[in-house]
Coordinates of C-alpha atoms and ligand atoms in Angstrom, one line a residue:
M453 CA -22.9 20.1 14.9
K454 CA -22.9 20.4 10.8
C455 CA -21.5 18.2 8.1
L456 CA -21.5 17.3 4.0
C457 CA -23.0 14.3 3.8
V458 CA -24.3 12.0 1.0
I459 CA -28.0 11.3 0.2
V460 CA -28.8 8.0 -0.8
P461 CA -31.9 5.9 -1.1
R462 CA -32.6 3.6 1.3
E463 CA -31.8 0.4 -0.2
E464 CA -28.5 1.2 -1.1
G465 CA -27.5 2.9 2.3
E466 CA -25.8 -0.1 3.8
K467 CA -23.8 -0.4 0.5
V468 CA -22.7 3.3 0.0
R469 CA -21.9 3.7 3.6
K470 CA -19.4 0.3 3.1
K471 CA -17.6 1.9 0.7
L472 CA -17.6 5.3 2.6
S473 CA -15.9 3.8 5.0
E474 CA -13.7 1.7 3.3
E475 CA -12.3 5.0 1.3
G476 CA -12.0 6.4 4.6
R477 CA -15.0 9.4 3.9
L478 CA -17.3 8.1 6.5
R479 CA -17.1 10.6 9.5
N480 CA -17.6 8.5 12.5
D481 CA -18.2 11.5 15.2
A482 CA -21.7 12.6 13.2
R483 CA -24.6 10.0 13.7
I484 CA -26.8 8.4 10.1
V485 CA -29.9 9.7 10.0
S486 CA -32.8 8.5 7.6
D487 CA -36.5 9.3 6.5
E488 CA -38.4 6.9 4.8
I489 CA -36.8 7.2 1.0
S490 CA -33.1 8.1 1.9
V491 CA -30.3 7.9 4.2
F492 CA -28.2 10.8 5.1
I493 CA -24.7 10.0 5.4
P494 CA -22.0 12.4 7.0
V495 CA -18.6 12.9 5.0
N496 CA -15.3 14.3 5.4
S497 CA -15.3 14.8 1.7
T498 CA -18.2 15.1 -1.5
E499 CA -15.8 15.4 -3.9
G500 CA -16.5 13.1 -6.9
L501 CA -19.2 11.3 -5.6
S502 CA -21.8 10.5 -7.3
H503 CA -25.2 11.0 -5.0
P504 CA -26.7 14.2 -4.2
T505 CA -25.2 16.4 -1.4
K506 CA -25.8 18.4 1.0
E507 CA -25.0 20.7 4.4
M508 CA -26.7 19.5 7.4
D509 CA -27.3 18.9 10.9
F510 CA -25.9 16.2 13.1
E511 CA -26.0 14.2 16.5
T512 CA -22.3 14.2 17.6
V513 CA -21.2 10.5 18.9
D514 CA -18.6 10.5 21.2
V515 CA -16.0 8.2 19.3
P516 CA -14.1 6.1 21.4
K517 CA -10.3 6.6 22.4
E518 CA -7.4 4.9 21.3
Y519 CA -5.3 3.9 23.8
K520 CA -2.8 5.2 21.7
D521 CA -4.4 8.6 22.4
L522 CA -4.1 8.4 26.3
L523 CA 0.0 8.4 25.9
N524 CA 2.6 11.1 25.2
L525 CA 6.3 8.5 24.9
P526 CA 9.0 10.6 23.1
P527 CA 9.3 11.3 19.8
G528 CA 10.1 8.0 17.7
L529 CA 8.6 5.9 19.9
M530 CA 5.0 7.0 19.3
E531 CA 5.1 4.8 15.9
L532 CA 6.7 1.6 17.4
L533 CA 3.6 1.3 20.1
P534 CA 1.6 -2.2 19.0
S535 CA -1.2 -2.8 17.1
S536 CA -2.2 -5.7 18.1
F537 CA -2.4 -7.9 21.0
D538 CA -3.3 -11.5 22.3
I539 CA -6.5 -11.6 24.0
V540 CA -7.1 -14.7 26.4
G541 CA -10.2 -13.9 28.0
D542 CA -9.7 -11.0 30.1
I543 CA -6.3 -10.4 30.2
F544 CA -4.6 -8.6 27.4
V545 CA -1.0 -9.7 26.6
L546 CA 1.3 -7.4 25.7
K547 CA 5.3 -7.8 23.8
L548 CA 6.9 -4.8 24.0
I549 CA 10.3 -4.3 22.0
D550 CA 13.0 -3.1 25.1
E551 CA 12.7 0.4 24.2
M552 CA 9.4 0.3 25.3
V553 CA 9.6 -1.1 28.5
P554 CA 10.0 1.4 30.7
Y555 CA 7.0 2.8 29.6
A556 CA 5.1 -0.6 30.1
E557 CA 2.8 0.4 33.2
D558 CA 1.6 3.5 30.9
I559 CA 1.0 1.2 28.3
A560 CA -1.2 -0.9 30.4
N561 CA -3.3 1.6 31.9
A562 CA -4.2 3.7 28.8
L563 CA -5.4 -0.5 27.2
L564 CA -7.2 -0.7 30.3
E565 CA -8.7 2.7 30.3
T566 CA -9.8 2.3 27.0
N567 CA -11.0 -1.3 26.5
R568 CA -13.8 -2.0 28.3
N569 CA -13.3 -6.3 28.0
A570 CA -10.0 -6.1 29.4
K571 CA -9.8 -6.8 33.3
V572 CA -5.9 -7.4 33.2
V573 CA -2.7 -6.2 31.8
A574 CA 0.1 -8.3 31.4
L575 CA 3.8 -8.3 29.9
D576 CA 4.6 -11.3 28.2
R577 CA 8.5 -12.1 28.5
G578 CA 8.4 -14.6 26.1
V579 CA 7.2 -18.8 26.1
K580 CA 10.1 -20.8 27.8
G581 CA 11.0 -24.4 28.8
E582 CA 9.5 -27.6 28.4
F583 CA 5.9 -26.4 29.2
R584 CA 5.8 -23.7 27.0
T585 CA 4.9 -21.0 29.3
R586 CA 4.6 -17.2 29.2
D587 CA 6.7 -15.3 31.8
L588 CA 4.2 -13.1 32.8
V589 CA 4.5 -9.5 34.9
L590 CA 1.6 -8.3 35.6
L591 CA 1.3 -4.4 34.7
A592 CA -2.2 -3.1 35.4
G593 CA -5.8 -4.2 36.9
E594 CA -6.9 -7.1 38.7
D595 CA -3.8 -9.2 40.6
R596 CA -4.6 -12.8 38.8
T597 CA -3.8 -14.2 35.9
V598 CA -6.2 -17.1 35.5
T599 CA -9.3 -16.8 33.1
V600 CA -11.1 -18.2 30.5
Q601 CA -11.1 -17.9 26.6
K602 CA -13.7 -18.6 24.4
E603 CA -14.1 -20.0 21.1
Y604 CA -16.6 -21.3 18.2
G605 CA -19.0 -21.9 21.5
L606 CA -16.4 -23.8 23.8
R607 CA -15.0 -21.9 26.7
F608 CA -11.3 -23.0 28.4
E609 CA -10.0 -22.2 32.1
M610 CA -6.6 -21.4 32.8
D611 CA -4.0 -19.5 34.6
L612 CA -2.1 -18.1 32.1
A613 CA 1.1 -18.5 33.7
K614 CA 1.2 -21.9 34.6
V615 CA 0.2 -23.5 30.8
Y616 CA 0.6 -22.8 27.4
F617 CA -2.3 -21.2 25.1
S618 CA -2.7 -19.3 21.9
P619 CA -5.9 -17.3 20.9
R620 CA -4.5 -17.5 17.5
L621 CA -4.6 -20.9 16.5
A622 CA -8.4 -21.1 17.0
T623 CA -9.4 -20.8 13.1
E624 CA -6.8 -23.7 12.7
R625 CA -8.5 -25.9 15.4
R626 CA -11.8 -25.7 13.4
R627 CA -9.8 -26.3 10.0
I628 CA -8.8 -29.9 11.5
A629 CA -12.0 -30.5 12.9
D630 CA -13.7 -30.1 9.2
L631 CA -11.3 -32.4 8.4
M632 CA -12.1 -35.7 10.3
V633 CA -14.4 -38.3 9.7
Q634 CA -16.9 -39.7 12.1
G635 CA -15.7 -42.7 14.2
E636 CA -11.7 -41.4 13.7
R637 CA -9.7 -42.2 16.8
V638 CA -7.3 -39.0 17.2
M639 CA -4.1 -38.7 19.6
D640 CA -3.5 -35.4 21.0
M641 CA 0.5 -35.6 22.1
F642 CA 1.2 -32.2 23.6
C643 CA -3.0 -31.0 24.3
G644 CA -2.1 -28.1 26.8
V645 CA -5.8 -27.4 28.3
G646 CA -7.3 -29.2 25.7
P647 CA -8.5 -26.4 22.6
F648 CA -7.5 -29.2 20.2
S649 CA -9.1 -32.4 21.9
I650 CA -11.7 -30.2 23.0
M651 CA -12.9 -29.0 19.8
L652 CA -12.5 -32.3 17.7
A653 CA -14.5 -34.1 20.2
K654 CA -17.0 -31.5 20.1
T655 CA -17.9 -31.5 16.3
G656 CA -15.7 -33.7 14.5
K657 CA -17.5 -37.2 16.3
P658 CA -14.7 -39.1 17.3
S659 CA -14.6 -42.5 18.5
A660 CA -11.8 -41.4 20.8
V661 CA -9.8 -38.6 22.1
Y662 CA -6.4 -39.5 23.7
A663 CA -4.9 -36.2 25.1
I664 CA -1.5 -36.4 26.3
D665 CA 0.5 -33.5 28.1
K666 CA 3.8 -33.2 30.4
N667 CA 2.5 -30.1 32.5
P668 CA 0.4 -31.6 35.5
E669 CA -1.7 -28.3 35.5
A670 CA -2.0 -28.3 32.0
I671 CA -4.1 -32.1 32.2
N672 CA -5.7 -30.5 35.6
Y673 CA -7.5 -27.8 33.3
M674 CA -8.2 -30.3 30.7
I675 CA -10.2 -32.2 33.1
K676 CA -12.0 -28.9 34.2
N677 CA -12.5 -28.1 30.5
I678 CA -14.0 -31.4 29.7
K679 CA -16.4 -31.1 32.2
L680 CA -17.0 -27.3 31.6
N681 CA -17.8 -28.4 27.9
K682 CA -19.9 -31.3 28.5
I683 CA -17.7 -32.8 26.5
N684 CA -17.6 -37.0 26.2
G685 CA -15.4 -39.2 25.2
V686 CA -11.8 -37.6 25.3
S687 CA -9.5 -39.3 27.4
P688 CA -6.7 -36.6 29.7
M689 CA -2.9 -38.5 30.1
L690 CA -0.5 -36.9 32.1
G691 CA 3.0 -37.9 31.0
D692 CA 5.4 -37.7 28.0
A693 CA 4.0 -38.7 24.9
R694 CA 6.9 -40.7 23.9
D695 CA 6.1 -43.4 26.5
I696 CA 2.2 -42.4 26.8
A697 CA 1.9 -43.2 23.0
P698 CA 3.2 -46.6 22.2
K699 CA 0.6 -48.1 24.5
L700 CA -2.6 -46.7 23.0
A701 CA -4.6 -48.1 20.4
R702 CA -3.5 -46.8 17.1
P703 CA -5.0 -43.2 16.1
D704 CA -6.2 -42.4 13.0
R705 CA -5.5 -38.8 13.4
I706 CA -2.5 -36.9 15.1
I707 CA -2.0 -33.4 16.3
M708 CA 1.7 -32.5 17.1
N709 CA 1.5 -28.9 18.6
L710 CA 5.0 -28.4 19.8
P711 CA 6.3 -26.2 17.5
H712 CA 9.7 -26.0 18.4
T713 CA 10.6 -29.8 19.1
A714 CA 7.6 -32.2 17.6
I715 CA 9.7 -33.1 14.9
D716 CA 11.2 -35.0 17.4
F717 CA 8.5 -37.0 18.0
L718 CA 7.3 -37.5 14.7
D719 CA 9.2 -41.2 15.0
V720 CA 6.5 -42.4 17.4
A721 CA 3.8 -41.2 15.6
L722 CA 5.0 -42.3 12.2
K723 CA 5.1 -46.2 14.3
I724 CA 1.6 -45.6 15.8
I725 CA -0.4 -44.4 13.1
N726 CA -3.0 -46.5 11.5
P727 CA -2.6 -46.7 7.2
R728 CA -4.8 -43.9 5.2
G729 CA -4.3 -41.5 9.1
T730 CA -3.4 -38.1 9.1
I731 CA -0.5 -36.2 10.8
H732 CA -0.8 -33.2 11.1
L733 CA 2.8 -31.3 12.2
Y734 CA 3.6 -27.9 13.5
I735 CA 6.7 -26.5 13.1
I736 CA 8.2 -22.5 13.2
L737 CA 10.5 -21.9 10.3
E738 CA 11.5 -19.4 8.1
A739 CA 9.5 -20.0 4.7
E740 CA 13.1 -21.2 3.3
A741 CA 13.4 -24.1 5.1
I742 CA 10.4 -25.3 4.2
D743 CA 12.0 -27.7 1.8
I744 CA 15.0 -28.9 4.2
I745 CA 11.8 -30.1 6.6
R746 CA 9.8 -31.8 3.9
R747 CA 13.1 -33.4 2.6
S748 CA 14.0 -34.9 6.7
V749 CA 10.2 -35.7 6.7
A750 CA 10.6 -37.8 4.3
H751 CA 13.7 -39.3 4.8
L752 CA 12.4 -40.6 8.1
A753 CA 9.1 -41.7 6.8
V754 CA 11.3 -44.4 4.6
S755 CA 13.5 -44.6 7.0
L756 CA 10.6 -46.0 8.9
K757 CA 8.9 -48.0 5.9
R758 CA 6.2 -45.5 6.0
G759 CA 4.5 -44.3 3.2
I760 CA 3.5 -40.5 3.3
S761 CA 2.7 -37.9 1.3
F762 CA 2.1 -34.0 1.9
K763 CA -1.2 -33.1 1.3
N764 CA -0.8 -29.7 2.4
I765 CA 1.9 -27.2 4.2
H766 CA 0.1 -23.9 5.3
E767 CA 1.0 -20.8 6.9
V768 CA -0.6 -20.8 10.3
H769 CA 0.6 -17.2 11.5
T770 CA 3.6 -15.3 11.5
Y771 CA 5.7 -15.9 14.6
S772 CA 8.3 -13.5 14.3
P773 CA 9.6 -10.7 11.5
T774 CA 11.3 -13.8 9.5
Q775 CA 9.9 -17.2 10.9
S776 CA 6.3 -18.3 10.8
L777 CA 4.4 -21.1 12.3
Y778 CA 3.4 -23.9 9.6
C779 CA 1.1 -26.9 9.8
F780 CA 2.4 -30.3 7.9
D781 CA -0.7 -32.3 7.0
L782 CA 0.9 -36.1 6.0
L783 CA -1.0 -38.5 4.6
I784 CA 0.2 -42.0 5.5
G785 CA 0.1 -45.5 2.6
Ligands
SAM458 C1 2.6 -25.4 22.2 S1 1.8 -26.3 23.8 C2 0.3 -26.6 22.8 C3 -0.8 -26.7 23.4 C4 -2.0 -27.2 23.2 N1 -1.9 -27.9 22.5 C5 -2.8 -25.9 23.1 O1 -2.7 -25.7 21.1 O2 -2.9 -24.9 23.5 C6 2.9 -27.9 24.0 C7 2.7 -28.4 25.1 O3 3.1 -29.7 24.9 C8 3.6 -30.5 26.4 N2 4.4 -31.1 26.4 C9 6.1 -30.3 25.9 N3 6.5 -31.6 26.2 C10 5.7 -32.9 26.5 C11 6.8 -34.4 26.2 N4 7.6 -34.8 25.7 N5 5.2 -35.2 26.3 C12 3.8 -34.3 26.2 N6 3.1 -33.2 26.4 C13 4.5 -31.8 26.2 C14 4.1 -28.9 27.3 O4 3.4 -29.2 28.9 C15 2.9 -28.0 26.5 O5 0.9 -27.9 27.3

């Protein structure tokens, strides 16, 4: 096909291609060509470009279709289609507003058709109950909710309908691993299938990791995942963190990832943590409530005669239009 292109010296090719792509001028339906001296980059407009331009023949490239291209929803709904999804292993997890639910199967089939990596598409009707499991409805693809998620070279097997897992915490887990000092004793109070514990054990060189969860399914997968990743030094424990934590050797670092109720367990963590230890407390909040939480945490620490300072409070990810998941890093002593 014939189209306009920019002629750029080879050494500048990648830089100019990136810039054109950022400006929305790069044509992705034509293949870039080059000779010994120049790169010929197909563009949709040449206006204002400083490099020489011309029209020439290019090989056509198939543009990958977006799932939205396969759908024909009533007016007003197309714009409301989600543009991102949680992807856990090969399962696409779909959250839809009520008006979109009647079209859930069409959306799921379109996703399956346009994403080679998707093998299952499920509707997420919310994370529920004490074990924080997703209420999933299978919409398209294979009839299963078991999958394996890959994260920083680690693998986590799970049944997404029976245990909690969020791929959106990968960077956060890495952040904590990077903060660790060799030989620390870690307690993961609400460990799920083990993504924090296993990541910290793999890269943080702890002396021990105590991983507690009340959900038997989570602990079973945790044991599997320890083997799958050939990890040493992690002890999975089934039960209530409130009962188990005080019976263990004092930790230097505690992970408290139970965002709606972790604060109810903070008294336990403050009582058992070693001096100069760190607590990572995860809470879902509106930004305006940060100060209230900060004050109530400080008040609790004073009542338990533990000195604390807030090393860092940061937004991990958004949770709803008004709330986000925050991590409070508390330093003891
Ligand atoms: C939000 S999930 C976090 C799981 C894991 N940390 C992760 O990042 O995937 C919270 C976990 O806490 C567990 N849980 C809830 N209440 C508990 C309690 N009282 N003691 C121990 N675990 C509990 C749930 O079963 C669930 O697996």
